Amino acid sequence: MTTDFIASFEKRVSSLHEHNTADDFALREIVPLSYLIEKNSKWVLQIDLPGVERKNIVLTITHGHVVVKAKLEEAFKVSNHGQVIKFENMKKAVELPPYADIKKISAKFKNGILTITIPKIDSGKRIPIK
Amino acid sequence: MLNRNTVKNSKKIPREPSVLIVGIPGPGLIGTLSVSYLVHALDMEIVGEIENPDTTPVVFIDDGEIFGPIRIYKSGSLYAVLSDIPIDYDMAVSFIQSLIEFAQKNGVDMILLPNGIHAGEKDPNNIKTFGLSTDERLDVVMYDNEIPKFLTGMIAGPDATILTYLKNSQVPALILFTQCNFFFPDPESAMHTIKTISNIVKRDVDLTEFKKQVNYLRLQGRQLMEDTLNIMQQEKETKPPQIYK
């Protein structure tokens, strides 16, 4: 449902920040926001997936990337130059950070945010200390 | 002709305090989302714009009318300034100077600046808004509205410039920091901010429409959030000298 508030918000935000959604239109899939934070022993990657249910998220690791695909519960409609475009899926591929221990990657989904914990590899060739 | 009218026994009519609410993009888009909704819900009318010489010229067209990205709205004694573009270092000084000048010219008694503050794992049922005032007279407003004081922390970047100018201005200001997700649009926290502001300005705001659109706002706000984060990232990169990293 498009209300006055939503219509006005969409017009303002879309017209002034349209450059960021070019990929959405090219791929016909919403590219969700994500953020990667480095902690001492791990990386934490968060992906914003509003309007998605846990069962409709597919998370894979492939070719050095974390790939997330998700289906929206309700289609997201955007007006683009007089045309209404319907998006039903989200997809994002994020390059794995350095020293990622891909065997120990874990994920949880809460309040529409997917949090992927990527531990850093903590083993290697031992160097003797003299 | 001489004016023969005289006024007797005049009592000073108490006027409603004039408040200016400022919504600029920041953490969780709290300022933008909350003030956008207040402008809509309180049926505020556009009365002007703030033109900033230090930003790339940009306008948007709505129903054949041209609008700038920073607009001023009014409803009764309530003003709102809403920016659809993030305020970067280059813009911060002239923006806040224009804002204070506007507030002084229009007899504004209080500037309200809603903002967000990072909360790692926030509990959606227990979101807190903290207050930071530039004038001790506003401590009463915080007390009356059960807003705990923002006691310790650090604010950097253009927000720090804005706070410094507000601190040194004659117009009292109250900055509201609501716990939010720093990196993604956070309508839930914005809703909490709207409730706090509606209590302060004593105007009822029906949140039904906002509640229905939480997911939509998170998706629609992505572009603006990304631009805002890019500006914050630039600040971060220019901030701490190497030796302190």
XYZ file of C-alpha atoms in Angstrom:
375
model
C 0.000 0.000 0.000
C 1.432 3.385 -0.939
C 0.470 6.151 1.430
C 1.192 9.895 1.212
C 4.030 9.506 3.677
C 5.621 6.624 1.795
C 5.076 8.237 -1.615
C 6.745 11.431 -0.437
C 9.643 9.573 1.216
C 10.186 7.474 -1.901
C 10.189 10.483 -4.232
C 12.723 12.392 -2.162
C 15.065 9.557 -1.342
C 14.944 7.860 -4.725
C 15.503 10.999 -6.739
C 18.444 12.194 -4.660
C 20.189 8.858 -4.061
C 19.192 6.871 -7.154
C 22.800 6.078 -8.131
C 23.012 3.476 -5.365
C 20.131 1.399 -6.707
C 21.474 0.970 -10.227
C 22.418 -2.636 -9.413
C 18.884 -3.373 -8.187
C 17.423 -2.460 -11.554
C 20.149 -4.116 -13.580
C 19.882 -7.412 -11.695
C 16.155 -7.217 -10.891
C 17.093 -8.126 -7.332
C 17.459 -5.905 -4.309
C 21.025 -5.570 -3.107
C 20.731 -5.407 0.702
C 22.919 -3.267 2.918
C 25.756 -5.037 4.675
C 28.522 -4.125 7.050
C 31.733 -5.929 7.958
C 33.402 -5.287 11.297
C 36.773 -6.658 12.351
C 37.148 -7.909 15.929
C 40.251 -9.418 17.540
C 39.570 -13.045 16.697
C 36.824 -12.792 14.096
C 35.013 -10.792 11.477
C 31.318 -10.028 11.866
C 29.309 -9.499 8.696
C 25.787 -8.156 9.076
C 23.256 -8.097 6.252
C 19.964 -6.229 6.528
C 17.129 -8.450 5.288
C 13.847 -6.765 6.267
C 10.628 -8.491 5.240
C 12.325 -11.877 4.959
C 11.718 -15.095 6.907
C 14.580 -17.307 8.087
C 13.348 -20.269 5.994
C 13.664 -18.181 2.822
C 17.343 -17.343 3.255
C 20.052 -19.327 1.499
C 23.623 -18.678 2.640
C 26.573 -20.159 0.753
C 30.327 -19.776 0.564
C 31.664 -19.926 -2.945
C 34.745 -18.702 -4.819
C 35.974 -16.656 -1.877
C 32.617 -14.963 -1.339
C 29.753 -15.170 1.143
C 26.582 -15.238 -0.943
C 23.147 -14.522 0.498
C 19.921 -15.033 -1.411
C 16.544 -14.289 0.158
C 12.925 -14.111 -0.880
C 10.780 -11.235 0.348
C 7.481 -12.100 2.026
C 5.862 -9.195 0.219
C 7.085 -7.721 -3.071
C 8.886 -4.373 -2.796
C 7.583 -1.932 -5.400
C 9.596 1.010 -6.636
C 8.622 3.700 -9.119
C 11.373 4.282 -11.612
C 10.817 6.978 -14.246
C 7.067 6.436 -14.261
C 7.310 2.648 -14.245
C 6.511 0.519 -11.203
C 9.073 -2.238 -10.720
C 8.418 -5.174 -8.437
C 11.232 -6.855 -6.539
C 10.701 -10.235 -4.918
C 14.250 -11.334 -4.176
C 17.389 -10.037 -2.520
C 20.931 -11.090 -3.279
C 24.354 -10.050 -2.135
C 27.849 -11.454 -2.529
C 30.512 -10.204 -0.130
C 34.174 -11.049 -0.545
C 35.524 -13.096 2.357
C 37.850 -11.066 4.560
C 41.512 -12.090 5.024
C 42.380 -15.079 7.247
C 38.761 -16.307 7.257
C 38.354 -19.765 8.734
C 35.574 -20.877 6.403
C 35.072 -24.186 8.226
C 33.965 -22.363 11.350
C 31.614 -19.760 9.860
C 28.273 -19.507 11.679
C 25.144 -17.422 11.170
C 22.074 -16.267 13.048
C 19.004 -14.316 11.991
C 17.223 -11.928 14.334
C 14.949 -8.922 13.765
C 15.570 -9.072 10.020
C 19.345 -8.911 10.366
C 21.569 -11.810 9.321
C 24.738 -11.892 11.418
C 27.531 -14.033 10.010
C 30.483 -14.703 12.291
C 33.692 -15.480 10.454
C 36.479 -16.625 12.820
C 40.070 -15.830 11.851
C 42.466 -18.718 11.278
C 44.509 -18.996 14.449
C 46.806 -21.859 13.505
C 49.901 -21.863 11.325
C 53.557 -22.686 11.240
C 55.003 -22.414 14.705
C 58.000 -20.113 15.044
C 60.364 -20.969 17.867
C 61.111 -18.169 20.312
C 64.759 -17.958 21.383
C -4.407 61.268 12.902
C -3.558 60.628 16.524
C -4.025 57.172 17.880
C -6.460 57.583 20.773
C -6.742 53.913 21.588
C -5.301 52.809 24.869
C -4.834 49.349 26.258
C -5.629 48.906 29.916
C -4.945 46.055 32.299
C -3.105 44.125 29.698
C -1.738 40.815 30.874
C 1.026 39.105 29.060
C -0.570 36.284 27.087
C 1.545 33.175 27.553
C 2.569 31.879 24.173
C 3.285 28.301 23.257
C 7.037 27.723 23.211
C 8.383 27.610 19.693
C 10.368 24.472 18.885
C 12.557 23.695 15.886
C 13.091 19.974 15.173
C 16.053 19.149 12.968
C 16.210 15.885 11.007
C 19.482 15.068 9.271
C 20.741 11.671 8.073
C 22.907 9.899 10.631
C 23.194 6.574 12.452
C 20.153 4.374 11.720
C 18.636 7.330 9.795
C 16.928 8.228 13.089
C 16.766 11.965 12.338
C 15.507 11.547 8.778
C 12.891 8.888 9.508
C 11.493 10.517 12.648
C 11.303 14.063 11.294
C 9.945 12.903 7.900
C 7.087 11.222 9.723
C 6.459 14.133 12.085
C 6.227 16.498 9.095
C 3.652 14.175 7.538
C 1.663 13.314 10.681
C 1.480 16.891 11.943
C 0.569 18.149 8.498
C 3.429 20.639 8.483
C 3.689 22.987 5.527
C 6.841 23.812 3.665
C 7.801 27.445 4.355
C 11.352 27.667 3.086
C 14.647 26.031 2.291
C 18.215 26.207 3.501
C 20.520 26.710 0.555
C 24.041 25.573 1.171
C 26.829 26.940 -1.018
C 29.201 24.186 0.091
C 27.333 21.252 -1.398
C 26.888 19.895 -4.913
C 23.755 21.534 -6.281
C 20.926 19.016 -6.243
C 17.145 19.423 -6.374
C 14.199 17.116 -6.800
C 11.010 17.718 -8.707
C 7.606 16.882 -7.307
C 4.418 17.613 -9.265
C 6.323 20.090 -11.432
C 7.737 21.986 -8.443
C 11.434 22.251 -7.666
C 12.557 21.492 -4.112
C 15.960 21.721 -2.514
C 17.295 18.912 -0.337
C 17.102 20.895 2.950
C 13.650 22.268 3.615
C 11.883 24.126 6.435
C 8.374 23.186 7.542
C 5.939 24.814 9.970
C 2.785 23.982 11.886
C 1.700 26.461 14.563
C 4.643 27.142 16.822
C 6.490 24.080 15.591
C 9.188 24.258 12.916
C 11.068 21.384 11.314
C 14.184 21.331 9.171
C 14.539 18.156 7.136
C 17.624 17.279 5.127
C 17.578 14.525 2.521
C 21.344 14.660 2.144
C 23.970 13.833 4.755
C 25.771 16.840 6.225
C 29.482 16.435 5.584
C 32.461 18.395 6.940
C 32.306 20.994 4.131
C 28.650 21.747 4.787
C 28.475 21.487 8.579
C 29.503 25.035 9.543
C 27.346 26.927 7.060
C 24.423 24.564 7.730
C 24.435 25.068 11.494
C 25.022 28.818 11.144
C 21.966 29.100 8.863
C 19.958 26.997 11.275
C 20.831 29.110 14.316
C 20.192 32.320 12.370
C 16.776 31.008 11.332
C 15.983 30.002 14.929
C 16.963 33.421 16.289
C 15.014 35.345 13.642
C 11.890 33.293 14.296
C 11.950 33.358 18.084
C 12.638 29.654 18.492
C 12.825 28.700 22.192
C 14.361 25.275 21.732
C 16.120 23.303 19.015
C 15.511 19.540 19.129
C 18.012 17.388 17.281
C 17.134 13.673 17.108
C 20.090 11.398 16.463
C 21.083 7.752 16.876
C 23.643 6.019 19.024
C 24.993 2.542 18.395
C 23.531 -0.236 20.509
C 25.147 -3.610 19.864
C 22.263 -5.956 20.606
C 19.376 -3.652 21.318
C 16.209 -5.004 22.837
C 13.357 -3.761 20.573
C 11.072 -3.683 23.618
C 13.428 -1.608 25.687
C 14.894 1.091 23.456
C 16.302 4.081 25.325
C 16.647 7.705 24.278
C 19.271 9.802 26.052
C 19.345 13.591 26.144
C 22.161 16.106 25.970
C 21.282 19.754 26.519
C 23.267 22.883 25.765
C 21.391 24.872 28.396
C 20.583 23.784 31.939
C 17.047 25.168 31.562
C 16.340 22.179 29.330
C 17.199 19.721 32.088
C 13.605 20.222 33.250
C 12.363 19.087 29.833
C 14.460 15.925 30.158
C 13.253 15.330 33.714
C 9.574 15.886 32.821
C 9.821 13.489 29.898
C 11.898 10.858 31.721
C 14.816 11.197 29.335
C 18.054 10.047 30.982
C 21.082 12.293 30.514
C 23.746 11.328 28.000
C 26.560 11.237 30.522
C 29.697 9.908 28.855
C 30.776 9.342 25.295
C 32.433 10.873 22.285
C 30.884 12.491 19.237
C 33.043 13.066 16.188
C 32.710 14.466 12.692
C 30.194 17.032 11.465
C 27.917 16.165 14.399
C 30.639 17.496 16.713
C 30.770 20.737 14.692
C 26.999 21.055 14.937
C 27.059 20.443 18.710
C 29.866 22.980 19.232
C 27.940 25.700 17.409
C 24.743 24.832 19.278
C 26.600 24.951 22.591
C 27.874 28.441 21.810
C 24.569 29.770 20.458
C 21.908 31.669 22.373
C 19.223 29.182 21.378
C 18.942 26.278 23.843
C 19.230 22.893 22.181
C 18.376 19.364 23.239
C 20.044 16.530 21.355
C 18.294 13.170 21.574
C 20.363 10.023 21.148
C 18.252 6.919 20.593
C 19.799 3.453 20.746
C 19.773 2.032 17.233
C 21.491 -0.108 14.661
C 24.182 2.302 13.493
C 24.635 0.852 10.003
C 21.107 0.114 8.784
C 17.936 2.227 8.667
C 16.233 1.595 12.004
C 12.541 2.578 11.913
C 11.855 0.872 15.267
C 14.246 3.216 17.019
C 12.944 6.131 14.958
C 9.461 5.285 16.272
C 10.755 5.570 19.819
C 12.263 8.955 18.931
C 8.945 10.137 17.473
C 7.177 9.216 20.727
C 9.771 11.120 22.758
C 9.479 14.212 20.539
C 5.675 14.096 20.576
C 5.793 14.080 24.390
C 8.210 17.025 24.486
C 6.237 19.182 22.036
C 2.923 17.954 23.460
C 1.456 16.928 20.109
C -0.240 13.579 19.591
C 1.265 11.590 16.761
C -0.533 8.542 15.405
C 2.114 5.930 14.585
C -0.205 3.403 12.927
C 0.921 4.244 9.395
C 4.590 4.249 10.358
C 4.328 0.841 12.070
C 2.870 -0.715 8.912
C 5.774 0.519 6.828
C 8.752 -0.526 8.946
C 10.108 -3.075 6.425
C 9.420 -0.768 3.506
C 11.337 2.079 5.171
C 14.288 -0.211 5.830
C 14.405 -1.122 2.153
C 13.657 2.336 0.819
C 16.185 3.976 3.133
C 19.096 1.838 1.861
C 20.347 4.383 -0.658
C 20.395 7.269 1.791
C 21.945 5.065 4.504
C 24.701 4.033 2.112
C 25.499 7.651 1.214
C 25.457 8.580 4.901
C 27.794 5.715 5.818
C 30.167 6.675 2.996
C 30.464 10.132 4.503
C 30.958 8.698 7.993
C 33.600 6.351 6.610
C 35.505 9.268 5.028
C 35.443 10.971 8.407
C 36.722 7.868 10.129
C 39.563 7.572 7.677
C 40.614 11.168 8.180
C 40.170 11.078 11.942
C 42.656 9.325 14.216
C 46.342 9.996 13.643
C 48.291 6.809 12.923
C 49.992 6.743 16.327
C 46.659 6.450 18.136
C 45.327 3.563 16.030
